[in-house]
mmCIF file of C-alpha atoms in Angstrom:
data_model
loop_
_atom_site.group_PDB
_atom_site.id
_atom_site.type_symbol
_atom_site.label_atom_id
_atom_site.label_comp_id
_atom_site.label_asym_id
_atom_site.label_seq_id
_atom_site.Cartn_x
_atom_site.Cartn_y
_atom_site.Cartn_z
ATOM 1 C CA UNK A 1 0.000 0.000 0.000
ATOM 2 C CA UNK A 2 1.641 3.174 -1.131
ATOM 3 C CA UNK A 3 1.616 6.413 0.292
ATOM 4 C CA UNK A 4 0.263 8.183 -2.860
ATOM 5 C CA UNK A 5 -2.812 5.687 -2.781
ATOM 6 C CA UNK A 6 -3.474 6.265 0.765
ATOM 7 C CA UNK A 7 -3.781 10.235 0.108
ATOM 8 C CA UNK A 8 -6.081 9.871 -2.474
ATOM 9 C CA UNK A 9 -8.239 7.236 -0.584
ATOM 10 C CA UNK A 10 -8.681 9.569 2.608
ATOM 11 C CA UNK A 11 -8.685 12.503 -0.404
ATOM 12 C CA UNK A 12 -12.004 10.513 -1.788
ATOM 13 C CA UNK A 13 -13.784 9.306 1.132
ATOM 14 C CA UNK A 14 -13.425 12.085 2.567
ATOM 15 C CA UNK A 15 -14.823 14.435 0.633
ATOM 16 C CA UNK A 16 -17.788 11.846 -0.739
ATOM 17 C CA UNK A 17 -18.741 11.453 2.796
ATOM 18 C CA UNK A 18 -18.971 15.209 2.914
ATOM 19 C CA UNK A 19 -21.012 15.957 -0.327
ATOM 20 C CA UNK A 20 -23.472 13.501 1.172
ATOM 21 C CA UNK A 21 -23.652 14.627 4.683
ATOM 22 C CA UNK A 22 -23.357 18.713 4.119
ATOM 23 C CA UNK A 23 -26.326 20.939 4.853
ATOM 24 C CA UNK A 24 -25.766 23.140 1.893
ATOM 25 C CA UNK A 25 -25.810 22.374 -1.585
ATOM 26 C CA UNK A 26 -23.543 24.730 -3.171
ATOM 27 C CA UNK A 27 -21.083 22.638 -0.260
ATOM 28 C CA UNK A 28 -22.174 19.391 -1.321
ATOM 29 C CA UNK A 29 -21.406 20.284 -5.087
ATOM 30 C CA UNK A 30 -18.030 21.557 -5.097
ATOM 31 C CA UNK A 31 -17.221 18.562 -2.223
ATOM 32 C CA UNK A 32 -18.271 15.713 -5.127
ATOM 33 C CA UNK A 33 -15.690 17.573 -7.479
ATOM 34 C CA UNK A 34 -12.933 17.028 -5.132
ATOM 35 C CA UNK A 35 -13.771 13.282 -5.596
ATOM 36 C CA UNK A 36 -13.936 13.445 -8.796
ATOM 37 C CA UNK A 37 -10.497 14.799 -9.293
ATOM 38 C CA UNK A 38 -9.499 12.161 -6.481
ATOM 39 C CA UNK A 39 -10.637 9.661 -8.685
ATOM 40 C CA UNK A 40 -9.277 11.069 -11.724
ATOM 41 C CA UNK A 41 -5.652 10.822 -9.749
ATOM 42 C CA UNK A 42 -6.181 6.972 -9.022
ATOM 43 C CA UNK A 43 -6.940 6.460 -12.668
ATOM 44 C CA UNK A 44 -3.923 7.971 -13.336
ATOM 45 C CA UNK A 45 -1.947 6.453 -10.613
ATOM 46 C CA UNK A 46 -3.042 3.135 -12.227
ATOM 47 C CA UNK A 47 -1.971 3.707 -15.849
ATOM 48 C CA UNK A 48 -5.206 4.792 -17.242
ATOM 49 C CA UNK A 49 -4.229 8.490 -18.307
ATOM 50 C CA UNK A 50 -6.978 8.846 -21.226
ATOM 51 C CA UNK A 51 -9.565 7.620 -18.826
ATOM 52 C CA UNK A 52 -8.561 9.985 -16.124
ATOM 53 C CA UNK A 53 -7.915 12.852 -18.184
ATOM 54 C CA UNK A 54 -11.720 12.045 -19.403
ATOM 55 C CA UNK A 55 -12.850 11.906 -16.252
ATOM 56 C CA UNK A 56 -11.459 15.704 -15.040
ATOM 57 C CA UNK A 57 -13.367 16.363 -18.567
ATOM 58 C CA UNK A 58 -16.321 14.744 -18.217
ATOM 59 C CA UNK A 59 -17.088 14.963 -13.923
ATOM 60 C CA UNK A 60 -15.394 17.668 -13.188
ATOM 61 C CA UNK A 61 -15.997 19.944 -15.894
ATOM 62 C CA UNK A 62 -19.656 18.946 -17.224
ATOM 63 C CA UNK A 63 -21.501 17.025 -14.547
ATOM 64 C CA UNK A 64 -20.259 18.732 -11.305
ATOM 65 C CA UNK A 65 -21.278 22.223 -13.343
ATOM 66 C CA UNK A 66 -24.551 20.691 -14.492
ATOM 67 C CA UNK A 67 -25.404 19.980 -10.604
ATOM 68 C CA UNK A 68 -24.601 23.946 -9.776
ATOM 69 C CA UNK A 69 -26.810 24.835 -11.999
ATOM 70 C CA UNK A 70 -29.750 22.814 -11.359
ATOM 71 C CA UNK A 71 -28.983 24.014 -7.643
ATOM 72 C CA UNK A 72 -29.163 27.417 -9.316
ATOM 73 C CA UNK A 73 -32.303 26.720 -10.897
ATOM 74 C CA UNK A 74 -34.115 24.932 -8.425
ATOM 75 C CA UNK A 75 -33.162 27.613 -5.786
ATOM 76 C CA UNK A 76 -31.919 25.198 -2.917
ATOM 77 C CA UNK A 77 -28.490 26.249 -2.507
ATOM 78 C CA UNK A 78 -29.563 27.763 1.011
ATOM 79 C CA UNK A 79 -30.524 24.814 3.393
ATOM 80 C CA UNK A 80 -34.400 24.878 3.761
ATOM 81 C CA UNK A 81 -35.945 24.865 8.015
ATOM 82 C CA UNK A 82 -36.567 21.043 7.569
ATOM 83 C CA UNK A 83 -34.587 18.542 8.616
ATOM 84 C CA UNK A 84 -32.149 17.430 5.489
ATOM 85 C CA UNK A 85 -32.420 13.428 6.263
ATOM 86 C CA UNK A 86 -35.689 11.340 6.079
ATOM 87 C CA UNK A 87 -37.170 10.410 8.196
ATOM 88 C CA UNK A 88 -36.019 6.410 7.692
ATOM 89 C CA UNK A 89 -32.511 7.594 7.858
ATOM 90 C CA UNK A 90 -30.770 4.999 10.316
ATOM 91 C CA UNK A 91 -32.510 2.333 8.285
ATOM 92 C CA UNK A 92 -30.466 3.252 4.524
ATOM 93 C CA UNK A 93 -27.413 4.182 6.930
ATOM 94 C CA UNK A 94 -27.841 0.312 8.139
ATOM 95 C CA UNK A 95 -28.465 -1.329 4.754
ATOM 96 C CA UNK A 96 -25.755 0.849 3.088
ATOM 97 C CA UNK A 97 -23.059 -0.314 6.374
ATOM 98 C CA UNK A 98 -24.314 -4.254 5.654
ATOM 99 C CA UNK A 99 -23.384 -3.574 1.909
ATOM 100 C CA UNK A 100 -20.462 -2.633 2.842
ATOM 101 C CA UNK A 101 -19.282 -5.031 5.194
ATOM 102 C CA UNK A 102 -20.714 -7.903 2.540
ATOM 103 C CA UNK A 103 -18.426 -6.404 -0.205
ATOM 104 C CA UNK A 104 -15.688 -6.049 2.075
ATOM 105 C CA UNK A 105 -16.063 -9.645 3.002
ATOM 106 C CA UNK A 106 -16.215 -11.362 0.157
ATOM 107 C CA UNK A 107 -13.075 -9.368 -1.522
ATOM 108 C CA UNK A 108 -10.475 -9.451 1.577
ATOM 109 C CA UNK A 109 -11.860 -13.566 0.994
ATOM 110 C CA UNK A 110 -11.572 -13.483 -2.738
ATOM 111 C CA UNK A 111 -8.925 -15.556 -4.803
ATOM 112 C CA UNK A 112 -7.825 -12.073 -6.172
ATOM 113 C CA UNK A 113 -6.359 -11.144 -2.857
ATOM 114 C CA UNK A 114 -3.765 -13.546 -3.223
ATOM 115 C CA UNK A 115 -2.784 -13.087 -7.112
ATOM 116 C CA UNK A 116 0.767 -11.994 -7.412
ATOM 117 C CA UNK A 117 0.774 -8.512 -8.785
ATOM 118 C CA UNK A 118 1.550 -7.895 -12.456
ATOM 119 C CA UNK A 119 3.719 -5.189 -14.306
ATOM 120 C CA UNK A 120 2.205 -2.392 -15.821
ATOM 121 C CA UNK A 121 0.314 -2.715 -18.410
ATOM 122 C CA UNK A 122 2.297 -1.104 -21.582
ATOM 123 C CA UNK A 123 -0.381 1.162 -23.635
ATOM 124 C CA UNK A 124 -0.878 4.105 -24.884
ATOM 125 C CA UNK A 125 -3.488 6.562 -26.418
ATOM 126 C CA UNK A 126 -2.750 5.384 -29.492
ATOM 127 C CA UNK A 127 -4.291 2.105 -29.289
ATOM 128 C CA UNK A 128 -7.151 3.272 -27.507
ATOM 129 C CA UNK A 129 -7.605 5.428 -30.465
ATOM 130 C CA UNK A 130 -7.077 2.728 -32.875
ATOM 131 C CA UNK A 131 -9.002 0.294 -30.836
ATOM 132 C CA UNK A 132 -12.325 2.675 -30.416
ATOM 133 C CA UNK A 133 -11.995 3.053 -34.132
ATOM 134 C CA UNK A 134 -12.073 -0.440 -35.163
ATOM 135 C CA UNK A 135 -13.722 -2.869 -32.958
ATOM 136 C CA UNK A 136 -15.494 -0.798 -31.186
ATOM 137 C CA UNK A 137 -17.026 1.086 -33.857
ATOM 138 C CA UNK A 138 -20.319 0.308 -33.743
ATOM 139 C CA UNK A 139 -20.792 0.618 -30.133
ATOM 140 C CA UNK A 140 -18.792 4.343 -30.427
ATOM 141 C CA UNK A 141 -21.624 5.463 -33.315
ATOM 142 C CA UNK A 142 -24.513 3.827 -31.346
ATOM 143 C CA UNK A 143 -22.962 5.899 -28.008
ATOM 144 C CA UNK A 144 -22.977 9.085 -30.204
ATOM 145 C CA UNK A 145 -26.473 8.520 -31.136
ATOM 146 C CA UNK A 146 -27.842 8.284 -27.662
ATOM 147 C CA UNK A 147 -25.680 10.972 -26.202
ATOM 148 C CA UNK A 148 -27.856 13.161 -28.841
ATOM 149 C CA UNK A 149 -30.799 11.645 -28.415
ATOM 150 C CA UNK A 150 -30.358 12.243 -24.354
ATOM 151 C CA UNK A 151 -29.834 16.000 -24.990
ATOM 152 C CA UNK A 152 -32.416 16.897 -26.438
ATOM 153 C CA UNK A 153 -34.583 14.733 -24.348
ATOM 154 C CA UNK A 154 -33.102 16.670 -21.677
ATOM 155 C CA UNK A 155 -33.656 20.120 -23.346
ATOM 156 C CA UNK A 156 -37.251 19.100 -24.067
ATOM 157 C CA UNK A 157 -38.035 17.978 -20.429
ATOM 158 C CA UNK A 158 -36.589 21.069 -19.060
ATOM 159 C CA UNK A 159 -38.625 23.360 -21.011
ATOM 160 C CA UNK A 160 -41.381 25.545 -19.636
ATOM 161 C CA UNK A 161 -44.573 24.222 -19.695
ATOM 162 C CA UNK A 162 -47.316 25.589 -21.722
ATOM 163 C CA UNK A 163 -50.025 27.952 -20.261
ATOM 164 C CA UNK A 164 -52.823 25.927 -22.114
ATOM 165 C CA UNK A 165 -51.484 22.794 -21.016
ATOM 166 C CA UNK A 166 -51.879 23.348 -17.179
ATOM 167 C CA UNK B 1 -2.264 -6.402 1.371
ATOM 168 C CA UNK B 2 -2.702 -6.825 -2.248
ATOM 169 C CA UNK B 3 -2.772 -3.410 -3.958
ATOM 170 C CA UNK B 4 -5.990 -5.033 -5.929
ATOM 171 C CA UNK B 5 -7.737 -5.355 -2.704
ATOM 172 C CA UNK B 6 -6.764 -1.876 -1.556
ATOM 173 C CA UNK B 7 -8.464 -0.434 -4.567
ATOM 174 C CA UNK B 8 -11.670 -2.822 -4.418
ATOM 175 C CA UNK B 9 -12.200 -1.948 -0.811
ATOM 176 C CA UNK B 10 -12.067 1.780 -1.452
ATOM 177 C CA UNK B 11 -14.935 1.498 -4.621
ATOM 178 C CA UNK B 12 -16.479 -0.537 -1.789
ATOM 179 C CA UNK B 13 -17.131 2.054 0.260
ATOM 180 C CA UNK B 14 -17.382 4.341 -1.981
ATOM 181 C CA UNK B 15 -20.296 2.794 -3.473
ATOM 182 C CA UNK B 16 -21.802 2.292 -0.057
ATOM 183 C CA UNK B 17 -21.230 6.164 1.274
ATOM 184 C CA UNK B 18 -22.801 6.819 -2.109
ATOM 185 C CA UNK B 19 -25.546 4.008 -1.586
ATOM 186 C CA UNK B 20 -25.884 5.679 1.938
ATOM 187 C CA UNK B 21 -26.759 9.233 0.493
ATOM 188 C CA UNK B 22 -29.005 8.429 -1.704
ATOM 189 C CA UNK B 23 -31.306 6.541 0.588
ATOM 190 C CA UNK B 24 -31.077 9.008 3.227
ATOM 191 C CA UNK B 25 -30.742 12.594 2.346
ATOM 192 C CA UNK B 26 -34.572 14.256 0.787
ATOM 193 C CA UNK B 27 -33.211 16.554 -1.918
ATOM 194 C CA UNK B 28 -33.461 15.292 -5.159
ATOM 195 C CA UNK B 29 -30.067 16.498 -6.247
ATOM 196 C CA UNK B 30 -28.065 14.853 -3.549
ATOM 197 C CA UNK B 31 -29.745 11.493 -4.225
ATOM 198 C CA UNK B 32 -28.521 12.178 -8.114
ATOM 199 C CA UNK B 33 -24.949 12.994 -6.143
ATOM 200 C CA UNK B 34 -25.385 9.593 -4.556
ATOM 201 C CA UNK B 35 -26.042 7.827 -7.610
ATOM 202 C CA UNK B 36 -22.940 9.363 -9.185
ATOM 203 C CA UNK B 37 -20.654 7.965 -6.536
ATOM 204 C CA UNK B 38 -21.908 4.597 -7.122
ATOM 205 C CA UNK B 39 -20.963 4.864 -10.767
ATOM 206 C CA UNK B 40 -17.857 6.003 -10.346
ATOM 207 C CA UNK B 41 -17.021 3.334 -7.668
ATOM 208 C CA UNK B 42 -18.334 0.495 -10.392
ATOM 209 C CA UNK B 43 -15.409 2.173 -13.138
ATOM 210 C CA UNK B 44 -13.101 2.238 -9.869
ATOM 211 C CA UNK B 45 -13.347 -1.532 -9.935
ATOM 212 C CA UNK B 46 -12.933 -1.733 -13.751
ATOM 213 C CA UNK B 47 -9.985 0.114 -13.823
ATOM 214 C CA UNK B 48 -8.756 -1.689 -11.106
ATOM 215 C CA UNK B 49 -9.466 -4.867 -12.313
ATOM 216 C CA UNK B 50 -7.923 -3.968 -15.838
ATOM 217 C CA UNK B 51 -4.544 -2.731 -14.304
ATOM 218 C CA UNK B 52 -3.912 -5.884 -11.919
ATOM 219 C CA UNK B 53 -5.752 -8.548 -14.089
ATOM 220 C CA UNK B 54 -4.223 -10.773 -16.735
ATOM 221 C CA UNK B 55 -4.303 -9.692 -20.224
ATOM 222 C CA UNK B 56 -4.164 -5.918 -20.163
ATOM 223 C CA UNK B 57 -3.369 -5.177 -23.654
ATOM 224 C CA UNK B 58 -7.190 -5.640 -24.751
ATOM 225 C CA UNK B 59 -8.011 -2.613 -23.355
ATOM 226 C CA UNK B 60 -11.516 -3.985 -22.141
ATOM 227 C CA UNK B 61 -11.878 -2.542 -18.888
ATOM 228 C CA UNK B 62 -10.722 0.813 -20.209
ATOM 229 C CA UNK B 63 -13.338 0.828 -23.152
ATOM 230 C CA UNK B 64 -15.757 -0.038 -20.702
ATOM 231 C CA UNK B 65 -15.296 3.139 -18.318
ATOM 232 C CA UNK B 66 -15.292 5.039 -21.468
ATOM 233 C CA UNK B 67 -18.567 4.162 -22.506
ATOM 234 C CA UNK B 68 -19.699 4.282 -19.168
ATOM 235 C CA UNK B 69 -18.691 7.513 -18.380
ATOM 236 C CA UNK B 70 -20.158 8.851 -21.772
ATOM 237 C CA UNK B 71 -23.328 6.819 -20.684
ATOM 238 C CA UNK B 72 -23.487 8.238 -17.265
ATOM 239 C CA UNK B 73 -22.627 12.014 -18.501
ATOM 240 C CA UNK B 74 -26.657 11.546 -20.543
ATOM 241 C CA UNK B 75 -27.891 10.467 -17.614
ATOM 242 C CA UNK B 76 -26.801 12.925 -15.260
ATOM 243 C CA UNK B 77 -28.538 15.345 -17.568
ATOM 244 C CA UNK B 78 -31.684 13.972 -18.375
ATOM 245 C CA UNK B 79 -31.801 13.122 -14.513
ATOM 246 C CA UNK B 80 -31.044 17.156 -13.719
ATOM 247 C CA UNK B 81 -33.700 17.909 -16.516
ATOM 248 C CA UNK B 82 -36.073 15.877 -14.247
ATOM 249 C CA UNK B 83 -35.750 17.739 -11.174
ATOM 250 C CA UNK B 84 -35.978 20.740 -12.742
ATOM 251 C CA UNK B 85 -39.063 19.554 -14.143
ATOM 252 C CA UNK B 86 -40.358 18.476 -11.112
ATOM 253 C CA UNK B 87 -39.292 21.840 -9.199
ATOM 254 C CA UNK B 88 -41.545 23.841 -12.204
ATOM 255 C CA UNK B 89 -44.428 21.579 -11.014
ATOM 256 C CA UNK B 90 -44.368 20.861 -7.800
ATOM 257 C CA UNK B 91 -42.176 23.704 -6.051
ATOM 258 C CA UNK B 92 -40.391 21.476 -4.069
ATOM 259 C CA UNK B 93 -36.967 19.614 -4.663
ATOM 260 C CA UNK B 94 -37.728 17.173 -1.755
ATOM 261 C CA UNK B 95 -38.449 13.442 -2.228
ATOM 262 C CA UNK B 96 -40.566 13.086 -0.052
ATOM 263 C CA UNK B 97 -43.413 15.602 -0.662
ATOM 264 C CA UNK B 98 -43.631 14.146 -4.627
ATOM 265 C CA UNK B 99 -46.135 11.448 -3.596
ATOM 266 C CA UNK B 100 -48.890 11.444 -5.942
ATOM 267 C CA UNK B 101 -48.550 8.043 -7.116
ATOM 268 C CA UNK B 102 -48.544 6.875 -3.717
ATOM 269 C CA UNK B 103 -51.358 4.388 -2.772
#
Protein backbone atom coordinates (compact mmCIF):
# COMPACT_ATOMS: atom_id res chain seq x y z
CA UNK A 1 0.00 0.00 0.00
CA UNK A 2 1.64 3.17 -1.13
CA UNK A 3 1.62 6.41 0.29
CA UNK A 4 0.26 8.18 -2.86
CA UNK A 5 -2.81 5.69 -2.78
CA UNK A 6 -3.47 6.27 0.76
CA UNK A 7 -3.78 10.23 0.11
CA UNK A 8 -6.08 9.87 -2.47
CA UNK A 9 -8.24 7.24 -0.58
CA UNK A 10 -8.68 9.57 2.61
CA UNK A 11 -8.68 12.50 -0.40
CA UNK A 12 -12.00 10.51 -1.79
CA UNK A 13 -13.78 9.31 1.13
CA UNK A 14 -13.43 12.08 2.57
CA UNK A 15 -14.82 14.44 0.63
CA UNK A 16 -17.79 11.85 -0.74
CA UNK A 17 -18.74 11.45 2.80
CA UNK A 18 -18.97 15.21 2.91
CA UNK A 19 -21.01 15.96 -0.33
CA UNK A 20 -23.47 13.50 1.17
CA UNK A 21 -23.65 14.63 4.68
CA UNK A 22 -23.36 18.71 4.12
CA UNK A 23 -26.33 20.94 4.85
CA UNK A 24 -25.77 23.14 1.89
CA UNK A 25 -25.81 22.37 -1.58
CA UNK A 26 -23.54 24.73 -3.17
CA UNK A 27 -21.08 22.64 -0.26
CA UNK A 28 -22.17 19.39 -1.32
CA UNK A 29 -21.41 20.28 -5.09
CA UNK A 30 -18.03 21.56 -5.10
CA UNK A 31 -17.22 18.56 -2.22
CA UNK A 32 -18.27 15.71 -5.13
CA UNK A 33 -15.69 17.57 -7.48
CA UNK A 34 -12.93 17.03 -5.13
CA UNK A 35 -13.77 13.28 -5.60
CA UNK A 36 -13.94 13.45 -8.80
CA UNK A 37 -10.50 14.80 -9.29
CA UNK A 38 -9.50 12.16 -6.48
CA UNK A 39 -10.64 9.66 -8.68
CA UNK A 40 -9.28 11.07 -11.72
CA UNK A 41 -5.65 10.82 -9.75
CA UNK A 42 -6.18 6.97 -9.02
CA UNK A 43 -6.94 6.46 -12.67
CA UNK A 44 -3.92 7.97 -13.34
CA UNK A 45 -1.95 6.45 -10.61
CA UNK A 46 -3.04 3.13 -12.23
CA UNK A 47 -1.97 3.71 -15.85
CA UNK A 48 -5.21 4.79 -17.24
CA UNK A 49 -4.23 8.49 -18.31
CA UNK A 50 -6.98 8.85 -21.23
CA UNK A 51 -9.56 7.62 -18.83
CA UNK A 52 -8.56 9.99 -16.12
CA UNK A 53 -7.92 12.85 -18.18
CA UNK A 54 -11.72 12.04 -19.40
CA UNK A 55 -12.85 11.91 -16.25
CA UNK A 56 -11.46 15.70 -15.04
CA UNK A 57 -13.37 16.36 -18.57
CA UNK A 58 -16.32 14.74 -18.22
CA UNK A 59 -17.09 14.96 -13.92
CA UNK A 60 -15.39 17.67 -13.19
CA UNK A 61 -16.00 19.94 -15.89
CA UNK A 62 -19.66 18.95 -17.22
CA UNK A 63 -21.50 17.02 -14.55
CA UNK A 64 -20.26 18.73 -11.31
CA UNK A 65 -21.28 22.22 -13.34
CA UNK A 66 -24.55 20.69 -14.49
CA UNK A 67 -25.40 19.98 -10.60
CA UNK A 68 -24.60 23.95 -9.78
CA UNK A 69 -26.81 24.83 -12.00
CA UNK A 70 -29.75 22.81 -11.36
CA UNK A 71 -28.98 24.01 -7.64
CA UNK A 72 -29.16 27.42 -9.32
CA UNK A 73 -32.30 26.72 -10.90
CA UNK A 74 -34.12 24.93 -8.42
CA UNK A 75 -33.16 27.61 -5.79
CA UNK A 76 -31.92 25.20 -2.92
CA UNK A 77 -28.49 26.25 -2.51
CA UNK A 78 -29.56 27.76 1.01
CA UNK A 79 -30.52 24.81 3.39
CA UNK A 80 -34.40 24.88 3.76
CA UNK A 81 -35.95 24.87 8.01
CA UNK A 82 -36.57 21.04 7.57
CA UNK A 83 -34.59 18.54 8.62
CA UNK A 84 -32.15 17.43 5.49
CA UNK A 85 -32.42 13.43 6.26
CA UNK A 86 -35.69 11.34 6.08
CA UNK A 87 -37.17 10.41 8.20
CA UNK A 88 -36.02 6.41 7.69
CA UNK A 89 -32.51 7.59 7.86
CA UNK A 90 -30.77 5.00 10.32
CA UNK A 91 -32.51 2.33 8.28
CA UNK A 92 -30.47 3.25 4.52
CA UNK A 93 -27.41 4.18 6.93
CA UNK A 94 -27.84 0.31 8.14
CA UNK A 95 -28.47 -1.33 4.75
CA UNK A 96 -25.75 0.85 3.09
CA UNK A 97 -23.06 -0.31 6.37
CA UNK A 98 -24.31 -4.25 5.65
CA UNK A 99 -23.38 -3.57 1.91
CA UNK A 100 -20.46 -2.63 2.84
CA UNK A 101 -19.28 -5.03 5.19
CA UNK A 102 -20.71 -7.90 2.54
CA UNK A 103 -18.43 -6.40 -0.21
CA UNK A 104 -15.69 -6.05 2.07
CA UNK A 105 -16.06 -9.64 3.00
CA UNK A 106 -16.21 -11.36 0.16
CA UNK A 107 -13.08 -9.37 -1.52
CA UNK A 108 -10.48 -9.45 1.58
CA UNK A 109 -11.86 -13.57 0.99
CA UNK A 110 -11.57 -13.48 -2.74
CA UNK A 111 -8.93 -15.56 -4.80
CA UNK A 112 -7.83 -12.07 -6.17
CA UNK A 113 -6.36 -11.14 -2.86
CA UNK A 114 -3.77 -13.55 -3.22
CA UNK A 115 -2.78 -13.09 -7.11
CA UNK A 116 0.77 -11.99 -7.41
CA UNK A 117 0.77 -8.51 -8.79
CA UNK A 118 1.55 -7.90 -12.46
CA UNK A 119 3.72 -5.19 -14.31
CA UNK A 120 2.21 -2.39 -15.82
CA UNK A 121 0.31 -2.72 -18.41
CA UNK A 122 2.30 -1.10 -21.58
CA UNK A 123 -0.38 1.16 -23.64
CA UNK A 124 -0.88 4.10 -24.88
CA UNK A 125 -3.49 6.56 -26.42
CA UNK A 126 -2.75 5.38 -29.49
CA UNK A 127 -4.29 2.10 -29.29
CA UNK A 128 -7.15 3.27 -27.51
CA UNK A 129 -7.61 5.43 -30.47
CA UNK A 130 -7.08 2.73 -32.87
CA UNK A 131 -9.00 0.29 -30.84
CA UNK A 132 -12.32 2.67 -30.42
CA UNK A 133 -12.00 3.05 -34.13
CA UNK A 134 -12.07 -0.44 -35.16
CA UNK A 135 -13.72 -2.87 -32.96
CA UNK A 136 -15.49 -0.80 -31.19
CA UNK A 137 -17.03 1.09 -33.86
CA UNK A 138 -20.32 0.31 -33.74
CA UNK A 139 -20.79 0.62 -30.13
CA UNK A 140 -18.79 4.34 -30.43
CA UNK A 141 -21.62 5.46 -33.31
CA UNK A 142 -24.51 3.83 -31.35
CA UNK A 143 -22.96 5.90 -28.01
CA UNK A 144 -22.98 9.09 -30.20
CA UNK A 145 -26.47 8.52 -31.14
CA UNK A 146 -27.84 8.28 -27.66
CA UNK A 147 -25.68 10.97 -26.20
CA UNK A 148 -27.86 13.16 -28.84
CA UNK A 149 -30.80 11.65 -28.41
CA UNK A 150 -30.36 12.24 -24.35
CA UNK A 151 -29.83 16.00 -24.99
CA UNK A 152 -32.42 16.90 -26.44
CA UNK A 153 -34.58 14.73 -24.35
CA UNK A 154 -33.10 16.67 -21.68
CA UNK A 155 -33.66 20.12 -23.35
CA UNK A 156 -37.25 19.10 -24.07
CA UNK A 157 -38.03 17.98 -20.43
CA UNK A 158 -36.59 21.07 -19.06
CA UNK A 159 -38.63 23.36 -21.01
CA UNK A 160 -41.38 25.55 -19.64
CA UNK A 161 -44.57 24.22 -19.70
CA UNK A 162 -47.32 25.59 -21.72
CA UNK A 163 -50.02 27.95 -20.26
CA UNK A 164 -52.82 25.93 -22.11
CA UNK A 165 -51.48 22.79 -21.02
CA UNK A 166 -51.88 23.35 -17.18
CA UNK B 1 -2.26 -6.40 1.37
CA UNK B 2 -2.70 -6.83 -2.25
CA UNK B 3 -2.77 -3.41 -3.96
CA UNK B 4 -5.99 -5.03 -5.93
CA UNK B 5 -7.74 -5.36 -2.70
CA UNK B 6 -6.76 -1.88 -1.56
CA UNK B 7 -8.46 -0.43 -4.57
CA UNK B 8 -11.67 -2.82 -4.42
CA UNK B 9 -12.20 -1.95 -0.81
CA UNK B 10 -12.07 1.78 -1.45
CA UNK B 11 -14.94 1.50 -4.62
CA UNK B 12 -16.48 -0.54 -1.79
CA UNK B 13 -17.13 2.05 0.26
CA UNK B 14 -17.38 4.34 -1.98
CA UNK B 15 -20.30 2.79 -3.47
CA UNK B 16 -21.80 2.29 -0.06
CA UNK B 17 -21.23 6.16 1.27
CA UNK B 18 -22.80 6.82 -2.11
CA UNK B 19 -25.55 4.01 -1.59
CA UNK B 20 -25.88 5.68 1.94
CA UNK B 21 -26.76 9.23 0.49
CA UNK B 22 -29.00 8.43 -1.70
CA UNK B 23 -31.31 6.54 0.59
CA UNK B 24 -31.08 9.01 3.23
CA UNK B 25 -30.74 12.59 2.35
CA UNK B 26 -34.57 14.26 0.79
CA UNK B 27 -33.21 16.55 -1.92
CA UNK B 28 -33.46 15.29 -5.16
CA UNK B 29 -30.07 16.50 -6.25
CA UNK B 30 -28.07 14.85 -3.55
CA UNK B 31 -29.75 11.49 -4.22
CA UNK B 32 -28.52 12.18 -8.11
CA UNK B 33 -24.95 12.99 -6.14
CA UNK B 34 -25.39 9.59 -4.56
CA UNK B 35 -26.04 7.83 -7.61
CA UNK B 36 -22.94 9.36 -9.19
CA UNK B 37 -20.65 7.96 -6.54
CA UNK B 38 -21.91 4.60 -7.12
CA UNK B 39 -20.96 4.86 -10.77
CA UNK B 40 -17.86 6.00 -10.35
CA UNK B 41 -17.02 3.33 -7.67
CA UNK B 42 -18.33 0.49 -10.39
CA UNK B 43 -15.41 2.17 -13.14
CA UNK B 44 -13.10 2.24 -9.87
CA UNK B 45 -13.35 -1.53 -9.93
CA UNK B 46 -12.93 -1.73 -13.75
CA UNK B 47 -9.98 0.11 -13.82
CA UNK B 48 -8.76 -1.69 -11.11
CA UNK B 49 -9.47 -4.87 -12.31
CA UNK B 50 -7.92 -3.97 -15.84
CA UNK B 51 -4.54 -2.73 -14.30
CA UNK B 52 -3.91 -5.88 -11.92
CA UNK B 53 -5.75 -8.55 -14.09
CA UNK B 54 -4.22 -10.77 -16.73
CA UNK B 55 -4.30 -9.69 -20.22
CA UNK B 56 -4.16 -5.92 -20.16
CA UNK B 57 -3.37 -5.18 -23.65
CA UNK B 58 -7.19 -5.64 -24.75
CA UNK B 59 -8.01 -2.61 -23.35
CA UNK B 60 -11.52 -3.99 -22.14
CA UNK B 61 -11.88 -2.54 -18.89
CA UNK B 62 -10.72 0.81 -20.21
CA UNK B 63 -13.34 0.83 -23.15
CA UNK B 64 -15.76 -0.04 -20.70
CA UNK B 65 -15.30 3.14 -18.32
CA UNK B 66 -15.29 5.04 -21.47
CA UNK B 67 -18.57 4.16 -22.51
CA UNK B 68 -19.70 4.28 -19.17
CA UNK B 69 -18.69 7.51 -18.38
CA UNK B 70 -20.16 8.85 -21.77
CA UNK B 71 -23.33 6.82 -20.68
CA UNK B 72 -23.49 8.24 -17.27
CA UNK B 73 -22.63 12.01 -18.50
CA UNK B 74 -26.66 11.55 -20.54
CA UNK B 75 -27.89 10.47 -17.61
CA UNK B 76 -26.80 12.93 -15.26
CA UNK B 77 -28.54 15.34 -17.57
CA UNK B 78 -31.68 13.97 -18.37
CA UNK B 79 -31.80 13.12 -14.51
CA UNK B 80 -31.04 17.16 -13.72
CA UNK B 81 -33.70 17.91 -16.52
CA UNK B 82 -36.07 15.88 -14.25
CA UNK B 83 -35.75 17.74 -11.17
CA UNK B 84 -35.98 20.74 -12.74
CA UNK B 85 -39.06 19.55 -14.14
CA UNK B 86 -40.36 18.48 -11.11
CA UNK B 87 -39.29 21.84 -9.20
CA UNK B 88 -41.54 23.84 -12.20
CA UNK B 89 -44.43 21.58 -11.01
CA UNK B 90 -44.37 20.86 -7.80
CA UNK B 91 -42.18 23.70 -6.05
CA UNK B 92 -40.39 21.48 -4.07
CA UNK B 93 -36.97 19.61 -4.66
CA UNK B 94 -37.73 17.17 -1.76
CA UNK B 95 -38.45 13.44 -2.23
CA UNK B 96 -40.57 13.09 -0.05
CA UNK B 97 -43.41 15.60 -0.66
CA UNK B 98 -43.63 14.15 -4.63
CA UNK B 99 -46.14 11.45 -3.60
CA UNK B 100 -48.89 11.44 -5.94
CA UNK B 101 -48.55 8.04 -7.12
CA UNK B 102 -48.54 6.88 -3.72
CA UNK B 103 -51.36 4.39 -2.77
Amino acid sequence: MTLAFAILAALIVVSAVAAMTLRNLVHCALCLAVAFIGLAGTYLQLGAQFVGLSQVLVYVGAVAILIVFAILLTRSGEPGPGRQFSATALMGVAIALAVFAVLGKVITSSAVAKRGVLPAPQTSVAQLGQKLMTDYILPLEVLALLLTAAMIGAVIIALKEKESAK
Amino acid sequence: MNPLTGYLLLAALLFSIGLAGALTRRNAILVLIGIELMLNAANLNFIAFWRYGPNPEALTGVMFVLFAIAIAAAEAAVGLALIISIYRHYKTTNVNDVNELKG
